[in-house]
Coordinates of C-alpha atoms in Angstrom, one line a residue:
X1 CA -40.5 -6.5 8.3
X2 CA -40.1 -4.0 11.0
X3 CA -37.3 -1.2 10.7
X4 CA -35.1 -2.2 13.8
X5 CA -32.4 1.4 13.0
X6 CA -29.5 2.0 11.2
X7 CA -26.0 2.3 11.8
X8 CA -22.7 4.7 9.7
X9 CA -19.2 3.8 9.6
X10 CA -16.4 3.4 7.1
X11 CA -14.4 -0.5 6.8
X12 CA -11.0 2.3 8.2
X13 CA -13.4 2.9 11.7
X14 CA -13.5 -1.3 11.3
X15 CA -10.2 -2.4 11.4
X16 CA -8.5 1.0 13.3
X17 CA -11.1 -0.3 16.6
X18 CA -8.9 -1.9 18.9
X19 CA -9.0 -5.5 17.6
X20 CA -10.6 -4.3 14.5
X21 CA -14.0 -3.9 16.8
X22 CA -16.3 -1.1 16.6
X23 CA -18.5 -0.9 18.5
X24 CA -22.0 0.8 17.8
X25 CA -24.8 1.9 18.7
X26 CA -28.1 1.5 16.5
X27 CA -30.5 5.3 15.1
X28 CA -33.4 6.0 13.4
X29 CA -35.8 5.6 15.1
X30 CA -36.4 9.0 17.5
X31 CA -36.9 8.3 20.8
X32 CA -35.9 5.0 20.8
X33 CA -32.4 3.1 21.9
X34 CA -32.1 0.4 19.7
X35 CA -29.1 -1.5 20.9
X36 CA -25.5 -1.7 19.7
X37 CA -24.4 -3.7 16.7
X38 CA -21.4 -5.0 17.5
X39 CA -18.6 -5.0 13.8
X40 CA -15.3 -7.3 13.6
X41 CA -12.8 -7.2 10.7
X42 CA -11.1 -10.4 10.0
X43 CA -9.2 -10.0 6.5
X44 CA -9.6 -13.5 4.1
X45 CA -7.1 -15.6 4.9
X46 CA -7.4 -18.9 2.3
X47 CA -4.9 -16.5 -0.3
X48 CA -2.2 -14.8 2.1
X49 CA 0.6 -17.5 0.9
X50 CA 2.9 -17.8 -1.4
X51 CA 5.4 -20.2 -2.1
X52 CA 8.9 -20.0 -2.5
X53 CA 10.0 -22.6 -5.4
X54 CA 13.0 -23.8 -7.2
X55 CA 13.4 -26.4 -10.2
X56 CA 16.0 -28.3 -12.4
X57 CA 15.2 -30.4 -15.3
X58 CA 17.5 -32.4 -16.6
X59 CA 18.5 -34.8 -19.7
X60 CA 15.8 -31.4 -22.1
X61 CA 15.6 -31.9 -25.4
X62 CA 18.6 -30.7 -28.4
X63 CA 16.9 -27.4 -29.9
X64 CA 19.8 -25.6 -31.4
X65 CA 21.5 -26.3 -33.8
X66 CA 25.1 -25.5 -32.9
X67 CA 24.8 -25.6 -29.0
X68 CA 22.6 -27.1 -26.3
X69 CA 19.7 -25.9 -25.4
X70 CA 18.5 -23.1 -23.6
X71 CA 15.8 -23.3 -21.6
X72 CA 12.7 -21.7 -19.4
X73 CA 9.7 -22.1 -17.6
X74 CA 6.6 -21.2 -18.2
X75 CA 3.5 -21.5 -15.3
X76 CA -0.1 -21.8 -15.9
X77 CA -3.0 -21.7 -13.7
X78 CA -5.9 -23.4 -15.1
X79 CA -9.6 -21.5 -15.2
X80 CA -12.2 -23.0 -13.9
X81 CA -13.5 -22.5 -18.1
X82 CA -11.3 -25.3 -19.0
X83 CA -8.5 -22.3 -20.5
X84 CA -5.3 -21.2 -18.7
X85 CA -3.9 -18.2 -18.6
X86 CA 0.4 -17.6 -17.3
X87 CA 1.0 -16.8 -14.3
X88 CA 5.3 -17.3 -13.8
X89 CA 7.8 -17.3 -16.2
X90 CA 11.6 -18.5 -15.4
X91 CA 14.4 -16.9 -16.6
X92 CA 16.8 -18.3 -19.2
X93 CA 19.7 -20.6 -18.5
X94 CA 22.2 -20.7 -21.6
X95 CA 23.6 -23.6 -23.5
X96 CA 22.9 -26.5 -21.0
X97 CA 20.1 -30.1 -20.9
X98 CA 21.0 -29.7 -17.3
X99 CA 19.4 -26.2 -15.9
X100 CA 19.3 -25.0 -12.6
X101 CA 16.5 -22.2 -12.2
X102 CA 16.8 -20.2 -9.4
X103 CA 14.1 -20.2 -6.9
X104 CA 11.5 -17.7 -7.3
X105 CA 8.1 -16.7 -4.9
X106 CA 4.9 -16.8 -6.5
X107 CA 1.4 -16.0 -4.2
X108 CA -1.0 -19.3 -3.8
X109 CA -3.3 -16.7 -5.4
X110 CA -1.7 -15.9 -8.7
X111 CA -0.3 -19.9 -8.9
X112 CA -4.2 -21.7 -8.9
X113 CA -6.3 -19.2 -7.2
X114 CA -6.1 -21.1 -3.6
X115 CA -8.1 -23.9 -5.1
X116 CA -4.7 -26.8 -4.2
X117 CA -6.1 -29.7 -6.1
X118 CA -6.3 -26.9 -9.3
X119 CA -4.1 -27.3 -11.9
X120 CA -1.0 -26.7 -12.9
X121 CA 0.8 -26.6 -16.4
X122 CA 4.2 -26.3 -16.8
X123 CA 5.7 -26.1 -20.3
X124 CA 9.5 -26.0 -20.8
X125 CA 11.2 -24.3 -23.5
X126 CA 14.3 -23.4 -25.9
X127 CA 15.1 -19.4 -25.9
X128 CA 14.9 -18.5 -29.1
X129 CA 16.9 -14.8 -29.9
X130 CA 13.5 -14.0 -32.8
X131 CA 10.9 -14.2 -30.1
X132 CA 10.5 -17.9 -31.8
X133 CA 10.9 -20.1 -28.6
X134 CA 10.9 -23.8 -29.8
X135 CA 8.8 -25.8 -27.4
X136 CA 10.5 -29.0 -25.3
X137 CA 7.2 -30.5 -23.7
X138 CA 5.2 -29.9 -20.2
X139 CA 4.1 -31.2 -17.9
X140 CA 0.6 -31.3 -15.2
X141 CA 0.6 -31.1 -11.9
X142 CA -0.7 -29.4 -9.2
X143 CA -0.4 -27.1 -5.3
X144 CA -0.8 -30.3 -3.1
X145 CA 1.3 -32.6 -5.4
X146 CA 3.8 -29.5 -5.5
X147 CA 3.4 -28.9 -2.3
X148 CA 5.3 -32.4 -0.7
X149 CA 8.2 -31.0 -1.4
X150 CA 10.8 -32.8 -3.1
X151 CA 10.4 -36.4 -3.1
X152 CA 10.1 -39.1 -6.0
X153 CA 6.0 -37.9 -6.9
X154 CA 7.9 -34.1 -7.5
X155 CA 9.6 -35.8 -10.4
X156 CA 8.3 -34.6 -14.0
X157 CA 8.5 -36.1 -17.2
X158 CA 8.5 -33.6 -19.8
X159 CA 6.3 -34.9 -22.8
X160 CA 5.8 -32.9 -26.6
X161 CA 2.7 -34.8 -27.1
X162 CA 3.4 -34.3 -31.3
X163 CA 6.7 -36.3 -30.4
X164 CA 4.8 -38.5 -28.9
X165 CA 1.9 -39.3 -31.6
X166 CA 5.3 -39.7 -34.2
X167 CA 7.3 -42.2 -32.8
X168 CA 7.0 -44.9 -30.8
X169 CA 10.2 -45.2 -28.9
X170 CA 8.8 -41.7 -27.8
X171 CA 9.6 -42.2 -24.0
X172 CA 10.0 -38.5 -23.0
X173 CA 11.7 -34.8 -23.7
X174 CA 13.3 -34.5 -20.5
X175 CA 12.4 -35.2 -16.8
X176 CA 12.0 -31.6 -14.5
X177 CA 12.8 -31.9 -11.3
X178 CA 11.2 -29.6 -8.1
X179 CA 14.2 -29.1 -5.4
X180 CA 12.1 -27.3 -3.5
X181 CA 9.2 -26.1 -1.6
X182 CA 8.4 -23.4 1.4
X183 CA 4.5 -21.7 2.2
X184 CA 5.1 -17.8 4.1
X185 CA 2.2 -16.1 4.3
X186 CA 2.4 -12.3 3.0
X187 CA 1.7 -10.8 6.7
X188 CA -0.9 -7.6 5.5
X189 CA -0.8 -4.0 7.2
X190 CA -3.3 -5.0 9.3
X191 CA -1.5 -7.3 10.7
X192 CA 0.7 -4.6 12.2
X193 CA -2.7 -2.8 12.4
X194 CA -4.2 -5.4 15.0
X195 CA -1.3 -6.4 16.8
X196 CA -1.0 -2.5 17.7
X197 CA 1.3 -0.7 15.6
X198 CA 0.2 2.7 15.9
X199 CA 0.2 5.2 13.2
X200 CA 0.6 8.8 13.9
X201 CA -1.0 11.4 10.8
X202 CA 0.4 15.5 11.2
X203 CA -1.2 18.0 9.1
X204 CA 1.1 20.5 8.3
X205 CA -0.6 23.9 6.0
X206 CA 1.0 26.5 3.4
X207 CA 0.7 29.8 4.3
X208 CA 2.4 31.4 2.0
X209 CA 1.2 34.5 0.1
X210 CA 1.5 32.4 -3.9
X211 CA -2.2 30.8 -2.2
X212 CA -3.9 35.1 -3.1
X213 CA -5.0 37.7 0.1
X214 CA -7.2 36.0 2.2
X215 CA -9.7 39.0 2.2
X216 CA -10.5 38.4 -1.2
X217 CA -12.4 35.5 -2.9
X218 CA -9.9 34.3 -5.4
X219 CA -7.5 33.8 -1.9
X220 CA -7.4 30.2 -1.1
X221 CA -7.1 30.7 2.1
X222 CA -10.4 33.8 1.8
X223 CA -12.1 33.5 4.9
X224 CA -16.2 32.9 3.6
X225 CA -18.5 33.0 6.3
X226 CA -21.1 30.5 4.5
X227 CA -18.8 27.7 2.8
X228 CA -14.9 25.9 3.4
X229 CA -12.5 27.7 1.5
X230 CA -10.7 25.3 -1.0
X231 CA -7.5 24.3 2.5
X232 CA -11.3 23.7 4.7
X233 CA -11.9 21.7 1.7
X234 CA -8.8 19.5 1.7
X235 CA -8.1 19.1 4.9
X236 CA -11.4 18.5 5.8
X237 CA -11.7 15.5 3.9
X238 CA -8.6 14.1 3.9
X239 CA -8.9 14.3 7.6
X240 CA -12.0 13.0 7.5
X241 CA -10.4 9.6 6.0
X242 CA -6.9 9.4 7.4
X243 CA -8.1 10.3 11.0
X244 CA -9.9 6.5 11.7
X245 CA -6.3 5.5 11.3
X246 CA -4.7 7.0 13.7
X247 CA -5.5 5.9 17.0
X248 CA -5.5 8.5 19.7
X249 CA -7.0 11.3 16.7
X250 CA -4.9 14.0 18.5
X251 CA -3.2 15.4 15.4
X252 CA 0.2 18.1 15.7
X253 CA -1.1 21.0 13.7
X254 CA 2.3 22.7 11.7
X255 CA 2.1 26.1 9.1
X256 CA 4.9 27.1 7.1
X257 CA 4.9 30.1 5.0
X258 CA 4.1 32.8 7.3
X259 CA 4.9 35.8 9.4
X260 CA 3.8 35.0 13.1
X261 CA 3.3 37.5 15.8
X262 CA 4.2 39.9 17.8
X263 CA 7.3 39.9 15.9
X264 CA 6.9 38.9 12.7
X265 CA 9.8 36.9 12.3
X266 CA 9.3 33.9 9.2
X267 CA 8.5 30.6 10.5
X268 CA 8.4 26.8 8.6
X269 CA 7.9 25.4 11.2
X270 CA 4.3 26.9 13.3
X271 CA 2.1 25.3 15.9
X272 CA -1.4 26.1 14.6
X273 CA -2.5 26.0 18.0
X274 CA 0.2 28.3 19.4
X275 CA 1.5 26.6 21.2
X276 CA 5.2 24.7 20.6
X277 CA 5.6 22.2 23.0
X278 CA 2.1 20.7 22.3
X279 CA 0.8 21.3 18.5
X280 CA -2.2 18.5 19.0
X281 CA -5.0 19.2 18.0
X282 CA -8.9 17.1 18.9
X283 CA -9.4 15.1 15.7
X284 CA -10.0 16.3 13.1
X285 CA -12.4 19.2 13.8
X286 CA -9.8 21.1 15.9
X287 CA -7.9 20.9 13.5
X288 CA -9.4 22.9 11.8
X289 CA -10.5 25.8 14.3
X290 CA -6.8 26.0 14.8
X291 CA -6.2 26.5 10.9
X292 CA -9.1 29.6 11.0
X293 CA -7.5 30.9 13.6
X294 CA -3.6 31.1 12.6
X295 CA -5.0 32.8 9.4
X296 CA -6.2 36.2 11.2
X297 CA -3.1 35.8 14.0
X298 CA 0.0 35.0 11.4
X299 CA 0.8 37.1 6.7
X300 CA 1.4 35.2 4.8
X301 CA 4.6 35.5 2.8
X302 CA 7.4 32.4 2.1
X303 CA 9.3 31.4 0.7
X304 CA 7.7 27.7 0.1
X305 CA 9.8 25.8 1.9
X306 CA 8.8 21.6 2.6
X307 CA 11.6 20.6 4.2
X308 CA 11.2 21.3 7.1
X309 CA 7.7 20.3 8.2
X310 CA 9.7 16.8 6.4
X311 CA 12.7 17.3 9.2
X312 CA 10.5 17.8 12.1
X313 CA 8.3 14.3 11.8
X314 CA 11.8 12.3 10.7
X315 CA 12.8 13.9 13.6
X316 CA 10.5 11.9 15.5
X317 CA 9.8 9.0 13.1
X318 CA 13.7 8.9 13.6
X319 CA 13.1 7.6 17.6
X320 CA 11.1 5.1 16.9
X321 CA 12.9 2.1 14.6
X322 CA 11.3 -1.0 16.4
X323 CA 7.2 -1.1 14.3
X324 CA 5.6 -0.1 17.1
X325 CA 4.8 3.6 15.2
X326 CA 4.2 4.7 11.7
X327 CA 4.2 8.1 10.7
X328 CA 2.3 10.2 8.0
X329 CA 2.3 13.5 6.7
X330 CA 0.0 15.1 5.4
X331 CA 1.0 18.2 3.4
X332 CA -1.8 20.6 2.2
X333 CA -0.1 23.3 -0.8
X334 CA -1.1 24.7 -3.7
X335 CA 2.0 23.5 -4.7
X336 CA 4.4 26.4 -5.4
X337 CA 7.5 26.1 -3.9
X338 CA 11.2 26.8 -3.4
X339 CA 12.9 24.4 -1.8
X340 CA 13.4 21.6 -4.7
X341 CA 17.3 20.6 -4.0
X342 CA 16.5 20.5 0.6
X343 CA 13.3 19.0 0.0
X344 CA 14.9 16.4 -1.9
X345 CA 17.5 15.3 0.7
X346 CA 14.5 15.3 3.2
X347 CA 13.1 12.8 1.5
X348 CA 15.7 10.5 0.8
X349 CA 17.1 10.2 4.2
X350 CA 13.2 10.2 5.2
X351 CA 12.5 6.6 3.5
X352 CA 15.0 4.9 5.8
X353 CA 12.8 6.3 8.8
X354 CA 8.2 4.4 9.5
X355 CA 7.3 7.1 8.1
X356 CA 5.0 8.3 4.7
X357 CA 3.8 11.6 3.3
X358 CA 0.7 12.5 1.2
X359 CA 1.3 15.9 -0.4
X360 CA -2.4 17.0 -1.3
X361 CA -2.1 20.3 -4.1
X362 CA -5.0 22.8 -4.4
X363 CA -6.1 25.5 -6.3
X364 CA -5.2 25.5 -9.8
X365 CA -2.1 25.7 -10.5
X366 CA 1.2 23.7 -12.7
X367 CA 2.1 20.7 -9.7
X368 CA 5.0 19.5 -11.8
X369 CA 6.9 19.4 -8.9
X370 CA 4.9 17.4 -6.9
X371 CA 4.5 14.9 -9.2
X372 CA 8.2 14.3 -9.5
X373 CA 8.5 14.6 -6.4
X374 CA 5.5 11.8 -5.8
X375 CA 8.4 9.4 -7.1
X376 CA 6.8 6.5 -9.4
X377 CA 8.3 7.9 -12.3
X378 CA 11.4 7.8 -11.3
X379 CA 12.5 7.6 -7.8
X380 CA 13.9 10.5 -5.8
X381 CA 17.2 11.8 -5.1
X382 CA 19.6 13.5 -3.8
X383 CA 23.3 14.4 -5.2
X384 CA 24.3 11.1 -6.4
X385 CA 21.9 9.4 -3.4
X386 CA 18.3 7.6 -3.8
X387 CA 15.4 7.5 -2.5
X388 CA 15.6 3.7 -0.2
X389 CA 11.6 3.4 -0.6
X390 CA 8.4 5.2 -2.2
X391 CA 7.4 7.1 0.4
X392 CA 5.3 10.0 -1.5
X393 CA 2.0 10.2 -2.7
X394 CA 0.5 13.0 -4.8
X395 CA -3.2 14.2 -5.2
X396 CA -4.4 17.0 -7.3
X397 CA -7.3 17.7 -4.9
X398 CA -9.1 19.8 -8.1
X399 CA -9.1 16.2 -9.5
X400 CA -12.3 15.2 -7.6
X401 CA -14.4 18.3 -7.1
X402 CA -17.5 19.8 -9.3
X403 CA -16.6 22.8 -11.1
X404 CA -18.3 24.9 -8.9
X405 CA -14.8 23.9 -6.8
X406 CA -17.7 24.0 -3.4
X407 CA -19.1 20.3 -3.7
X408 CA -17.1 16.6 -3.8
X409 CA -17.5 14.4 -6.5
X410 CA -16.8 11.0 -4.9
X411 CA -14.9 10.6 -1.3
X412 CA -14.9 7.1 -2.5
X413 CA -12.6 8.0 -5.0
X414 CA -10.5 10.6 -3.0
X415 CA -10.2 8.3 0.3
X416 CA -8.9 5.2 -2.0
X417 CA -6.3 7.6 -3.7
X418 CA -5.3 9.5 -0.6
X419 CA -4.7 6.1 0.8
X420 CA -3.3 4.3 -2.1
X421 CA -0.5 3.9 -1.5
X422 CA 0.2 3.7 2.5
X423 CA -0.4 0.4 2.6
X424 CA 2.6 -0.7 1.1
X425 CA 4.4 1.5 2.0
X426 CA 4.5 1.0 5.5
X427 CA 4.9 -2.8 4.4
X428 CA 8.0 -1.9 2.7
X429 CA 9.6 -0.3 5.2
X430 CA 8.4 -2.9 8.2
X431 CA 10.1 -5.7 5.4
X432 CA 12.7 -3.8 5.2
X433 CA 14.1 -3.5 8.5
X434 CA 12.8 -7.8 9.2
X435 CA 10.1 -6.3 11.3
X436 CA 7.0 -9.2 12.1
X437 CA 3.2 -8.1 13.1
X438 CA 3.0 -8.2 16.9
X439 CA 0.8 -10.9 17.7
X440 CA -3.1 -10.0 17.5
X441 CA -4.8 -9.7 21.4
X442 CA -7.6 -12.2 22.0
X443 CA -10.9 -12.1 20.9
X444 CA -13.0 -10.0 22.9
X445 CA -15.1 -12.2 25.0
X446 CA -18.8 -10.6 27.0
X447 CA -18.1 -11.3 30.2
X448 CA -20.4 -13.4 31.2
X449 CA -22.5 -12.8 34.1
X450 CA -23.5 -14.9 37.6
X451 CA -26.8 -16.2 38.1
X452 CA -28.0 -15.3 41.6
X453 CA -31.1 -18.1 41.6
X454 CA -32.8 -17.3 44.5
X455 CA -34.0 -20.3 47.1

């Protein structure tokens, strides 16, 4: 086997390219052109369907001494080894032998792992307060059978095998009927990206005095001539992850909490490149250059106010709500915050807009306030009004670096955790607004060159 060359890229680079198609030169043999490789990404389609189903039952066995029955259904997916796994339980309908359950939605992957002929077992129970629910009976079906919809094929006899074995005249313990079956294809984050939705990242850096004097080695902003400081490391690492998904790679970069030259006014949203009319930096390298330039000219001060930079991005996000653009604000901070109430209000307001916030905490501080803003345990609220959706993801950078503080332990783990919640936050906005992805452009076809025949 001869070595022909190699190519390195991230999955983000491929799916972030136009039409999810990336062309890269093959390298690895000095002085030789090794050609190019074309990579295309396609999400697996077979299991992206979800089904909306509704069932009712008739003449179920009476199980309760003083009443009728309180029936509910339990659905099981069969596994390759013949065992069964619970995949759904309906609600309980009280005191009836002829229940109508609410329609429910389940992914085809959960129901049958995409195998249309795999057995689906459904058990019918009578609910009891003490948890010892009484078994009424069971039946089996498959996705293929259910997909016929409401018909005589989807009326099932509920059978209790013990009763059937004991009583000769036993017919069944009632019937269950499928009332409706509707297939929906679940759209994904990538469908929107392929359809042309632009992701716009804005970077905001904490220039407050709590970070320490940049001339001192203990400072998180220490201007070390030989290696990146804590902010530089976090910016570079996280920036390189997110920039793959930004279409034009031009980032507005802001600072907050510093006194600006020449008059020493305090600013909570200043352009790192010194140009408020055009705060865009070229790629993450451009952001890094602007950050180090700012460190030399501004004075670290305070207080630490997040609300102004959140409101800055929210102003842009509020002007494009049609799903063509989505905004992500990356805040890099030491976690000491002065305007918690205003920040919460800004987050609650921003939760209605096409935007998300990633907070990267640098340094050794307690990040309790940042965890609160993350809202994973308790949704963020302001003046009794809760955020419409969760839009904040907090990542403590120290969890990803070694003890010396100079090396990232796992870029892959950092990438995963930084971007963990963005796709679902993005989809929750699109779903709430009823915005569907635009159709993807047709697949790339190489130009055909006319062959000229010599006469």
